[in-house]
């Protein structure tokens, strides 16, 4: 999705802003632009990659080294096609105000008509352009930059994260947030504003999280935060606990591959300090649940989107089986509009890697509005979901740059496992079982590493099937969501159509797809339904389908039914998704690379979906 970066300080703003934009590339975008300010505004915008913007800046042969103030943007089109014109920053008709905007202004048609009647000429198809004219209008009217911005914001309906420059106030950037995140970086003699910490962290790890409906007036060596009623708000400076090294590729060809390989370690980070041997349980203090809450809770509702929704489905299987609490799993986008039936004995848990997904955030707010205790599972410290939940767990997977989620998913699943054990131990899981599980979890990183060590074999399979047009992923029980996740990964980065299904459900429809051109991936571990899944494999075999089986180490029989077998170590069912998903991630990765796809930034996708 769109990204914002702004800089005011002593360095040449152009290079800081371009570097910042590159750090935001992973969020997904289709055009970019920059506005620089000294006594005059300089604006340059370009469709396509940031490299096109850089080339344009070089071609212009303008000396930009004297500009020490500026704002920049990566756009992910919502209103109007990706083009140079529609790219941000947008400049008011007077040429004095430049704005970058994340979010959607819902009442822009009405505002556009009003602005046209006041003599403003609208040049783009975007909703964002009107913000520049509106601010221009009120800055002129009130003869004050900050007041003009405040009054303009009153007129906007929708969501925004904005950063604004005014030619008449050359040493300032004003930024505001309503539904689209902003973070302020406080450096030595310089201040940055961005939609994402990764654009800032190279310069400073000292940050201020701008909250909903706040405005920040940034000057060269100071800043002041306000609420929308123009009341001053004093904010704490916090430290980010990761650095620029963490978001490098570290020698891997792609971020996605690096992140897949980080999983043995990221899982450990998720569990660190949270597993209790003696009592055979987990300790998740951030949930803020008291003993009486555990007796009160009769149903858990897990809410998420995309990959996070798959980890919620795994959570459902685990919590119901081990803790015996009924669980419902909801797509956030559906939950928010269905006037959900909630009672005081419900517990809602929203799951989001970014902690900024608009639908998930709206679902959280809807649940809170209905008086239910809402917990958040997020990867990003200080994210909106983390801040608005009544309690929660950070998944501590570390920054995930690849758009296709991998390590964040396994860390979410690990959190689901720890939540399951915690609830199960409060009810009827024995101390012995709890202790055994804790021991097994501690051995998991080695097992994940052993899966990663099979990458070479998985690559060979990927090369055989990289030209397929369709894939089917089948699994049963807790492996069904893993099948869904495997299919989503393949779709996202290779653009091959893939479907995930419960294996037994195949005969009720998808079986019609099976022929010799259809690779079918079965997750067929040796468990209580192994025999059933072997029958499903035979049904595929009989129709000529090609079978790739993810099977339990030592299962030689399965070779009779599958064209290829990828073995995973024997592990407790509760922990098995963390192993079975790894070969599926690798398979998608190698297929996408073989097809020449942009693995880290797949077309049309955004890392954090902050619009509806
Ligand atoms: O940040 P979130 O976990 O809330 O994001 C939810 C989905 O947008 C996300 O999982 C998406 O499906 C990814 N591209 C999956 O790889």
PDB file of C-alpha atoms and ligand atoms in Angstrom, residues 305-308 351-357 360 403-405 412 485 488-489 492 605-609, ligand 1:
ATOM      1  CA  UNK A 305      -7.382 -11.702   6.884  1.00  0.00           C
ATOM      2  CA  UNK A 306      -5.285 -13.679   4.404  1.00  0.00           C
ATOM      3  CA  UNK A 307      -2.436 -15.687   5.834  1.00  0.00           C
ATOM      4  CA  UNK A 308      -3.284 -14.506   9.336  1.00  0.00           C
ATOM      5  CA  UNK A 351      -4.487 -11.609  14.368  1.00  0.00           C
ATOM      6  CA  UNK A 352      -2.482  -9.355  12.076  1.00  0.00           C
ATOM      7  CA  UNK A 353       1.182  -9.360  11.116  1.00  0.00           C
ATOM      8  CA  UNK A 354       1.224  -5.642  10.367  1.00  0.00           C
ATOM      9  CA  UNK A 355      -1.229  -4.630  13.055  1.00  0.00           C
ATOM     10  CA  UNK A 356      -2.572  -2.101  10.526  1.00  0.00           C
ATOM     11  CA  UNK A 357      -4.916  -4.092   8.255  1.00  0.00           C
ATOM     12  CA  UNK A 360      -8.999  -6.320  11.002  1.00  0.00           C
ATOM     13  CA  UNK A 403       4.977  -9.332   0.735  1.00  0.00           C
ATOM     14  CA  UNK A 404       4.190 -13.039   0.989  1.00  0.00           C
ATOM     15  CA  UNK A 405       4.067 -13.822   4.666  1.00  0.00           C
ATOM     16  CA  UNK A 412       1.451 -16.531  14.624  1.00  0.00           C
ATOM     17  CA  UNK A 485      -1.753 -21.384   3.118  1.00  0.00           C
ATOM     18  CA  UNK A 488      -2.203 -18.829  -1.192  1.00  0.00           C
ATOM     19  CA  UNK A 489       1.604 -18.634  -1.213  1.00  0.00           C
ATOM     20  CA  UNK A 492       0.563 -14.721  -4.559  1.00  0.00           C
ATOM     21  CA  UNK A 605      -0.300  -6.943  -3.727  1.00  0.00           C
ATOM     22  CA  UNK A 606       0.500  -4.768  -0.755  1.00  0.00           C
ATOM     23  CA  UNK A 607       2.229  -5.799   2.430  1.00  0.00           C
ATOM     24  CA  UNK A 608      -0.153  -4.003   4.677  1.00  0.00           C
ATOM     25  CA  UNK A 609      -3.671  -3.465   3.373  1.00  0.00           C
TER      26      UNK A 609
HETATM   27  O1  LIG B   1      -0.857  -7.726   8.250  1.00  0.00           O
HETATM   28  P1  LIG B   1      -1.954  -8.756   8.238  1.00  0.00           P
HETATM   29  O2  LIG B   1      -1.519 -10.045   8.838  1.00  0.00           O
HETATM   30  O3  LIG B   1      -3.210  -8.252   8.864  1.00  0.00           O
HETATM   31  O4  LIG B   1      -2.242  -9.013   6.718  1.00  0.00           O
HETATM   32  C1  LIG B   1      -3.284  -9.853   6.320  1.00  0.00           C
HETATM   33  C2  LIG B   1      -3.171 -10.220   4.868  1.00  0.00           C
HETATM   34  O5  LIG B   1      -3.242  -9.074   4.070  1.00  0.00           O
HETATM   35  C3  LIG B   1      -1.846 -10.936   4.578  1.00  0.00           C
HETATM   36  O6  LIG B   1      -1.697 -12.074   5.371  1.00  0.00           O
HETATM   37  C4  LIG B   1      -1.770 -11.338   3.098  1.00  0.00           C
HETATM   38  O7  LIG B   1      -2.668 -12.350   2.828  1.00  0.00           O
HETATM   39  C5  LIG B   1      -0.331 -11.722   2.760  1.00  0.00           C
HETATM   40  N1  LIG B   1       0.014 -11.212   1.480  1.00  0.00           N
HETATM   41  C6  LIG B   1      -0.103 -13.188   2.816  1.00  0.00           C
HETATM   42  O8  LIG B   1       1.100 -13.615   2.282  1.00  0.00           O
END
